[in-house]
Amino acid sequence: MLEKLNAILDRYNDIEAQLAQVGEDYQLAVELSKERADLEDVAVAARDYLETINKIDETKELIEIAEGELLDLARLELDELQEHRDEMEDKLRAMLVPKDPRDNRNVIVEIRAGTGGDEAGLFVADLLRMYLKYADIHGYKTEIISSNETGIGGFKEVTFTVKGKGAFSRLKFESGVHRVQRVPETESQGRIHTSTVTVAVLAEVDDFEIEIPDSDIEIDVYKSAGAGGQNVQKNMTAVRIHHIPTGIVVACQDERSQLQNKTRAMSVLKARLYELEEQKRQSELDATRRSQIGTGERSEKIRTYNYPQSRVTDHRINQSSFNIQAVMDGYDLDDFIEELQHVEEAERLASFETDATD
């Protein structure tokens, strides 16, 4: 492990030196900054660990020549240093397990109404509010990219960005089908209706990371529309992009100009293409390594929100909360997310240790 830690520190110091001399090469600066962010926590812990080892060696040398009270103090200090060394070894072993390379990226979240008609559209609005509140709690910045309203306070679909360190590491577990069970306001008989909403969480990519040839896309422009389909602008500002090789279609109409909408749509398209590549990579994993916390696919039912029982159940970890309002307000959502993170970390550690012994 010492060899690996020294290599990490050497690389971290090299990045620091390069960033000080990067000049106007924006792309290189972005790449180096991302790599530094990925290495920073490990580098800080590695320095602490290596300094502790040096102090242990120095203290052992002191014990060989010390007497009386000084000897007692040196032995006490050695015990404390060795205990700290053991703690840091456990911490570093976990930190050295390969992480999801997307974890520190910003995210694009797409929420779409599934089965359930108007009630599904209203739950899209509820989930949007939940995620915006959750992002605010964690200090993330959010921005709506596009939306298609139902006219009764709901959405057929809505897309927004969440920006901040570790955004993807938390929100990636939200991909999948969310089921809601409740009595609609328009239901006179008091019957419980079941509706579904699909959430997709995409890692945002930089423009230079994915090249899309002009020949691979078709771009249509049209008038932006408000709720109920009424035109709110006379200019053709809305943009729809069709990626011919994959069939992916992305539309954006919430910005004021055609150029802004095109930029937004291209950002979403690149995120979806990046997701396709990641899914392909995951599908190539040995079946025994498949995650127990789910695939992250949009068709996978991950959570049920039962309003009459004030219960939210995450089916991947078989965990429930009986304070649905606290979850929908964004406060208790971390109860699920943090447990899912722990399960993922345990799976990665088990896989890492298996590979190390093979």
Coordinates of C-alpha atoms in Angstrom, one line a residue:
M1 CA 0.0 0.0 0.0
L2 CA 2.9 2.4 0.7
E3 CA 4.0 2.2 -2.9
K4 CA 0.5 3.1 -4.1
L5 CA 0.2 6.0 -1.7
N6 CA 3.5 7.4 -2.7
A7 CA 2.5 7.2 -6.4
I8 CA -0.8 9.0 -5.6
L9 CA 1.0 11.8 -3.8
D10 CA 3.5 12.1 -6.6
R11 CA 0.7 12.4 -9.1
Y12 CA -1.2 14.9 -6.9
N13 CA 1.9 17.1 -6.5
D14 CA 2.6 16.9 -10.3
I15 CA -1.0 18.1 -11.0
E16 CA -0.6 21.0 -8.6
A17 CA 2.6 22.0 -10.4
Q18 CA 1.0 21.7 -13.8
L19 CA -2.1 23.8 -12.8
A20 CA 0.3 26.6 -11.7
Q21 CA 1.6 26.8 -15.2
V22 CA -1.4 25.8 -17.3
G23 CA -1.8 29.2 -18.9
E24 CA -4.8 29.6 -21.2
D25 CA -5.3 25.9 -22.1
Y26 CA -8.8 25.7 -20.7
Q27 CA -9.4 22.0 -21.6
L28 CA -6.2 20.9 -19.9
A29 CA -7.1 23.0 -16.8
V30 CA -10.5 21.4 -16.6
E31 CA -9.1 17.9 -16.9
L32 CA -6.3 18.5 -14.4
S33 CA -8.8 20.1 -11.9
K34 CA -11.1 17.1 -12.1
E35 CA -8.2 14.7 -11.5
R36 CA -7.0 16.8 -8.6
A37 CA -10.5 16.8 -7.1
D38 CA -10.7 13.0 -7.4
L39 CA -7.3 12.5 -5.7
E40 CA -7.5 15.2 -3.1
D41 CA -9.2 13.3 -0.2
V42 CA -6.9 10.3 -0.7
A43 CA -3.8 12.6 -0.9
V44 CA -4.7 14.3 2.3
A45 CA -5.2 11.0 4.1
A46 CA -2.0 9.6 2.6
R47 CA 0.0 12.5 3.9
D48 CA -1.4 12.0 7.4
Y49 CA -0.7 8.2 7.2
L50 CA 2.9 8.6 6.0
E51 CA 3.6 11.3 8.6
T52 CA 2.2 9.0 11.3
I53 CA 4.5 6.2 10.2
N54 CA 7.5 8.5 10.4
K55 CA 6.5 9.7 13.9
I56 CA 6.2 6.0 15.0
D57 CA 9.8 5.3 13.8
E58 CA 11.1 8.5 15.6
T59 CA 9.2 7.5 18.8
K60 CA 10.6 4.0 18.7
E61 CA 14.2 5.4 18.4
L62 CA 13.4 7.7 21.4
I63 CA 12.2 4.8 23.5
E64 CA 15.5 3.0 23.0
I65 CA 17.4 5.9 24.7
A66 CA 14.8 7.4 27.0
E67 CA 14.5 6.8 30.7
G68 CA 12.1 7.6 33.5
E69 CA 9.2 9.9 32.8
L70 CA 10.3 10.6 29.3
L71 CA 10.2 6.9 28.5
D72 CA 6.7 6.6 29.9
L73 CA 5.5 9.5 27.8
A74 CA 7.2 8.1 24.7
R75 CA 5.5 4.7 25.2
L76 CA 2.1 6.4 25.6
E77 CA 2.6 8.5 22.5
L78 CA 3.6 5.3 20.6
D79 CA 0.4 3.6 21.6
E80 CA -1.6 6.6 20.3
L81 CA 0.3 6.8 17.1
Q82 CA -0.1 3.1 16.4
E83 CA -3.8 3.3 17.0
H84 CA -4.1 6.3 14.6
R85 CA -2.0 4.4 12.0
D86 CA -4.4 1.4 12.2
E87 CA -7.4 3.7 11.8
M88 CA -5.9 5.4 8.8
E89 CA -5.0 2.1 7.2
D90 CA -8.7 1.1 7.4
K91 CA -9.8 4.4 6.0
L92 CA -7.3 4.4 3.2
R93 CA -8.1 0.8 2.2
A94 CA -11.7 1.9 1.7
M95 CA -10.6 5.0 -0.1
L96 CA -8.4 3.1 -2.5
V97 CA -11.3 1.0 -3.7
P98 CA -12.1 2.1 -7.3
K99 CA -14.9 4.7 -7.2
D100 CA -17.6 5.4 -9.8
P101 CA -15.8 7.8 -12.1
R102 CA -19.0 9.8 -12.5
D103 CA -19.5 10.5 -8.8
N104 CA -18.1 14.1 -8.8
R105 CA -20.0 15.2 -11.9
N106 CA -22.9 17.5 -12.1
V107 CA -26.2 15.8 -13.1
I108 CA -29.1 16.2 -15.5
V109 CA -32.3 14.8 -14.0
E110 CA -35.3 13.9 -16.2
I111 CA -38.7 13.2 -14.6
R112 CA -41.5 11.8 -16.8
A113 CA -45.1 10.9 -16.1
G114 CA -45.8 7.2 -16.6
T115 CA -49.1 5.4 -16.0
G116 CA -51.9 7.2 -14.1
G117 CA -52.8 10.2 -16.2
D118 CA -53.2 13.5 -14.5
E119 CA -52.2 12.0 -11.1
A120 CA -48.8 10.9 -12.6
G121 CA -48.3 14.4 -13.9
L122 CA -49.0 15.9 -10.4
F123 CA -46.5 13.4 -8.9
V124 CA -43.8 14.6 -11.3
A125 CA -44.3 18.1 -9.8
D126 CA -44.0 16.6 -6.3
L127 CA -40.8 14.8 -7.1
L128 CA -39.4 17.9 -8.8
R129 CA -40.1 19.9 -5.6
M130 CA -38.5 17.1 -3.5
Y131 CA -35.3 17.1 -5.5
L132 CA -35.1 20.9 -5.6
K133 CA -35.4 21.1 -1.9
Y134 CA -32.9 18.3 -1.4
A135 CA -30.4 20.1 -3.6
D136 CA -30.9 23.3 -1.7
I137 CA -30.3 21.4 1.6
H138 CA -26.9 20.2 0.2
G139 CA -25.9 23.5 -1.2
Y140 CA -26.3 22.4 -4.9
K141 CA -27.4 24.8 -7.6
T142 CA -30.4 23.8 -9.8
E143 CA -31.8 25.1 -13.0
I144 CA -34.8 24.0 -15.1
I145 CA -33.7 23.0 -18.6
S146 CA -37.1 22.1 -20.1
S147 CA -40.6 21.3 -19.0
N148 CA -44.0 20.3 -20.5
E149 CA -46.8 21.2 -18.2
T150 CA -50.2 19.5 -18.0
G151 CA -52.1 22.7 -17.2
I152 CA -53.4 21.5 -13.8
G153 CA -50.2 22.0 -11.8
G154 CA -48.4 18.9 -13.1
F155 CA -45.9 18.0 -15.7
K156 CA -45.8 15.5 -18.5
E157 CA -42.0 15.8 -18.2
V158 CA -39.4 18.1 -16.7
T159 CA -35.6 18.2 -17.0
F160 CA -33.3 20.1 -14.7
T161 CA -29.6 20.3 -13.8
V162 CA -28.0 19.9 -10.3
K163 CA -24.5 21.3 -9.9
G164 CA -22.2 20.7 -7.0
K165 CA -19.4 18.4 -5.8
G166 CA -20.7 14.8 -5.4
A167 CA -24.1 15.6 -6.9
F168 CA -24.1 12.4 -9.0
S169 CA -22.8 10.3 -6.1
R170 CA -26.0 11.0 -4.3
L171 CA -28.7 11.4 -7.0
K172 CA -27.6 8.5 -9.2
F173 CA -29.7 6.1 -6.9
E174 CA -32.9 8.0 -8.0
S175 CA -32.9 6.5 -11.5
G176 CA -35.9 4.1 -12.0
V177 CA -39.6 3.9 -11.6
H178 CA -41.2 5.7 -8.6
R179 CA -44.7 4.5 -7.7
V180 CA -47.2 6.6 -5.8
Q181 CA -50.4 5.4 -4.1
R182 CA -52.9 8.0 -2.9
V183 CA -56.4 9.3 -3.2
P184 CA -56.6 12.0 -6.0
E185 CA -58.3 15.3 -5.1
T186 CA -60.8 14.6 -7.8
E187 CA -61.7 11.1 -6.4
S188 CA -65.2 11.4 -4.8
Q189 CA -65.3 7.7 -3.7
G190 CA -62.0 7.9 -1.7
R191 CA -60.4 5.2 -3.7
I192 CA -56.6 4.9 -3.8
H193 CA -55.1 5.3 -7.2
T194 CA -51.6 4.0 -8.2
S195 CA -49.5 6.0 -10.6
T196 CA -45.9 5.8 -11.8
V197 CA -43.2 8.3 -12.7
T198 CA -39.9 7.6 -14.3
V199 CA -36.7 9.3 -13.2
A200 CA -33.4 9.3 -15.2
V201 CA -30.2 10.7 -13.6
L202 CA -27.5 11.5 -16.2
A203 CA -23.9 12.5 -15.5
E204 CA -23.2 15.8 -17.2
V205 CA -20.3 15.8 -19.6
D206 CA -18.1 18.6 -21.0
D207 CA -18.4 19.6 -24.6
F208 CA -15.0 18.2 -25.5
E209 CA -15.6 14.8 -24.0
I210 CA -18.0 13.6 -26.7
E211 CA -17.8 14.6 -30.3
I212 CA -21.0 14.4 -32.3
P213 CA -20.6 14.7 -36.1
D214 CA -23.1 17.1 -37.7
S215 CA -24.1 14.3 -40.0
D216 CA -25.4 12.3 -37.0
I217 CA -28.0 14.8 -36.0
E218 CA -31.2 16.4 -37.4
I219 CA -32.2 19.7 -35.8
D220 CA -35.8 21.1 -36.0
V221 CA -36.9 24.5 -34.7
Y222 CA -40.4 25.4 -33.7
K223 CA -42.4 27.9 -31.6
S224 CA -42.1 27.6 -27.8
A225 CA -45.4 26.6 -26.2
G226 CA -46.8 27.1 -22.7
A227 CA -49.3 25.1 -20.7
G228 CA -52.2 23.8 -22.8
G229 CA -50.1 24.2 -26.0
Q230 CA -50.6 28.0 -26.4
N231 CA -47.8 29.7 -28.2
V232 CA -46.1 32.2 -25.9
Q233 CA -43.5 33.4 -28.5
K234 CA -43.9 34.3 -32.1
N235 CA -40.2 33.4 -32.8
M236 CA -39.0 29.9 -33.6
T237 CA -36.9 29.5 -30.4
A238 CA -37.6 25.9 -29.4
V239 CA -35.2 23.2 -30.6
R240 CA -35.6 19.5 -31.1
I241 CA -32.5 17.3 -31.9
H242 CA -32.7 13.8 -33.3
H243 CA -29.6 11.7 -32.9
I244 CA -29.8 9.4 -36.0
P245 CA -27.5 6.5 -34.9
T246 CA -29.3 5.9 -31.6
G247 CA -32.8 7.4 -32.2
I248 CA -32.5 9.6 -29.2
V249 CA -34.6 12.7 -29.4
V250 CA -34.1 15.8 -27.1
A251 CA -36.1 18.9 -27.1
C252 CA -35.6 22.2 -25.2
Q253 CA -37.9 25.3 -25.2
D254 CA -37.5 27.0 -21.9
E255 CA -34.7 29.4 -22.8
R256 CA -35.3 32.8 -24.5
S257 CA -33.2 32.2 -27.6
Q258 CA -32.8 29.4 -30.2
L259 CA -29.1 29.2 -29.5
Q260 CA -29.6 28.8 -25.8
N261 CA -32.1 26.0 -26.4
K262 CA -29.8 24.3 -28.8
T263 CA -26.9 24.4 -26.3
R264 CA -29.1 23.0 -23.6
A265 CA -30.4 20.2 -25.9
M266 CA -26.9 19.2 -27.0
S267 CA -25.9 19.0 -23.3
V268 CA -28.7 16.6 -22.6
L269 CA -28.0 14.6 -25.7
K270 CA -24.3 14.2 -24.8
A271 CA -25.3 13.1 -21.3
R272 CA -27.6 10.4 -22.7
L273 CA -24.9 9.2 -25.0
Y274 CA -22.5 9.0 -22.1
E275 CA -25.1 7.0 -20.2
L276 CA -25.4 4.6 -23.1
E277 CA -21.7 3.9 -23.0
E278 CA -21.8 3.4 -19.2
Q279 CA -24.7 1.0 -19.5
K280 CA -22.7 -0.9 -22.2
R281 CA -19.7 -1.1 -19.8
Q282 CA -21.9 -2.3 -17.0
S283 CA -23.5 -5.0 -19.1
E284 CA -20.1 -6.5 -19.8
L285 CA -19.5 -7.2 -16.1
D286 CA -19.6 -10.7 -14.9
A287 CA -23.2 -11.6 -13.8
T288 CA -21.9 -12.4 -10.3
R289 CA -20.7 -8.8 -9.9
R290 CA -24.1 -7.3 -10.7
S291 CA -25.1 -4.8 -8.1
Q292 CA -27.7 -5.9 -5.5
I293 CA -28.9 -2.3 -5.3
G294 CA -30.2 -2.4 -8.8
T295 CA -29.2 -1.6 -12.3
G296 CA -30.2 2.1 -12.4
E297 CA -32.3 1.4 -15.5
R298 CA -35.4 3.4 -16.1
S299 CA -37.7 0.4 -16.1
E300 CA -36.7 -0.8 -12.6
K301 CA -39.2 -0.1 -9.9
I302 CA -37.2 1.4 -7.0
R303 CA -39.5 3.1 -4.6
T304 CA -43.2 3.3 -3.5
Y305 CA -44.8 6.4 -1.9
N306 CA -47.9 5.3 0.0
Y307 CA -49.7 8.5 1.2
P308 CA -52.5 6.9 3.3
Q309 CA -49.9 5.0 5.4
S310 CA -47.4 8.0 5.3
R311 CA -44.9 5.4 4.1
V312 CA -42.0 5.5 1.6
T313 CA -40.4 2.1 0.8
D314 CA -37.2 1.6 -1.1
H315 CA -37.4 -1.9 -2.6
R316 CA -33.7 -2.2 -3.3
I317 CA -32.7 -2.2 0.3
N318 CA -36.1 -3.1 1.8
Q319 CA -36.2 0.0 3.9
S320 CA -39.2 2.2 4.8
S321 CA -39.8 5.6 6.3
F322 CA -43.1 6.4 8.0
N323 CA -42.7 10.2 7.6
I324 CA -43.6 10.7 4.0
Q325 CA -43.7 14.5 4.3
A326 CA -40.1 14.7 5.6
V327 CA -39.0 12.6 2.6
M328 CA -41.0 14.8 0.2
D329 CA -39.5 17.9 1.8
G330 CA -36.1 16.6 1.0
Y331 CA -34.9 16.1 4.6
D332 CA -35.3 12.4 5.0
L333 CA -34.3 11.4 1.5
D334 CA -30.8 10.9 2.7
D335 CA -32.0 8.0 4.9
F336 CA -32.3 6.0 1.7
I337 CA -29.5 7.5 -0.3
E338 CA -26.8 7.1 2.4
E339 CA -27.8 3.4 3.0
L340 CA -27.6 2.8 -0.8
Q341 CA -24.2 4.4 -0.8
H342 CA -23.1 2.1 2.1
V343 CA -24.3 -1.0 0.1
E344 CA -22.5 0.2 -3.0
E345 CA -19.3 0.8 -1.1
A346 CA -19.5 -2.7 0.5
E347 CA -20.0 -4.3 -2.9
R348 CA -17.1 -2.4 -4.4
L349 CA -14.8 -3.3 -1.5
A350 CA -15.8 -7.0 -1.7
S351 CA -15.1 -6.9 -5.5
F352 CA -11.8 -5.1 -4.9
E353 CA -10.6 -7.6 -2.3
T354 CA -11.6 -10.5 -4.5
D355 CA -9.6 -9.1 -7.4
A356 CA -6.6 -8.5 -5.1
T357 CA -6.5 -12.2 -4.1
D358 CA -7.1 -13.6 -7.6

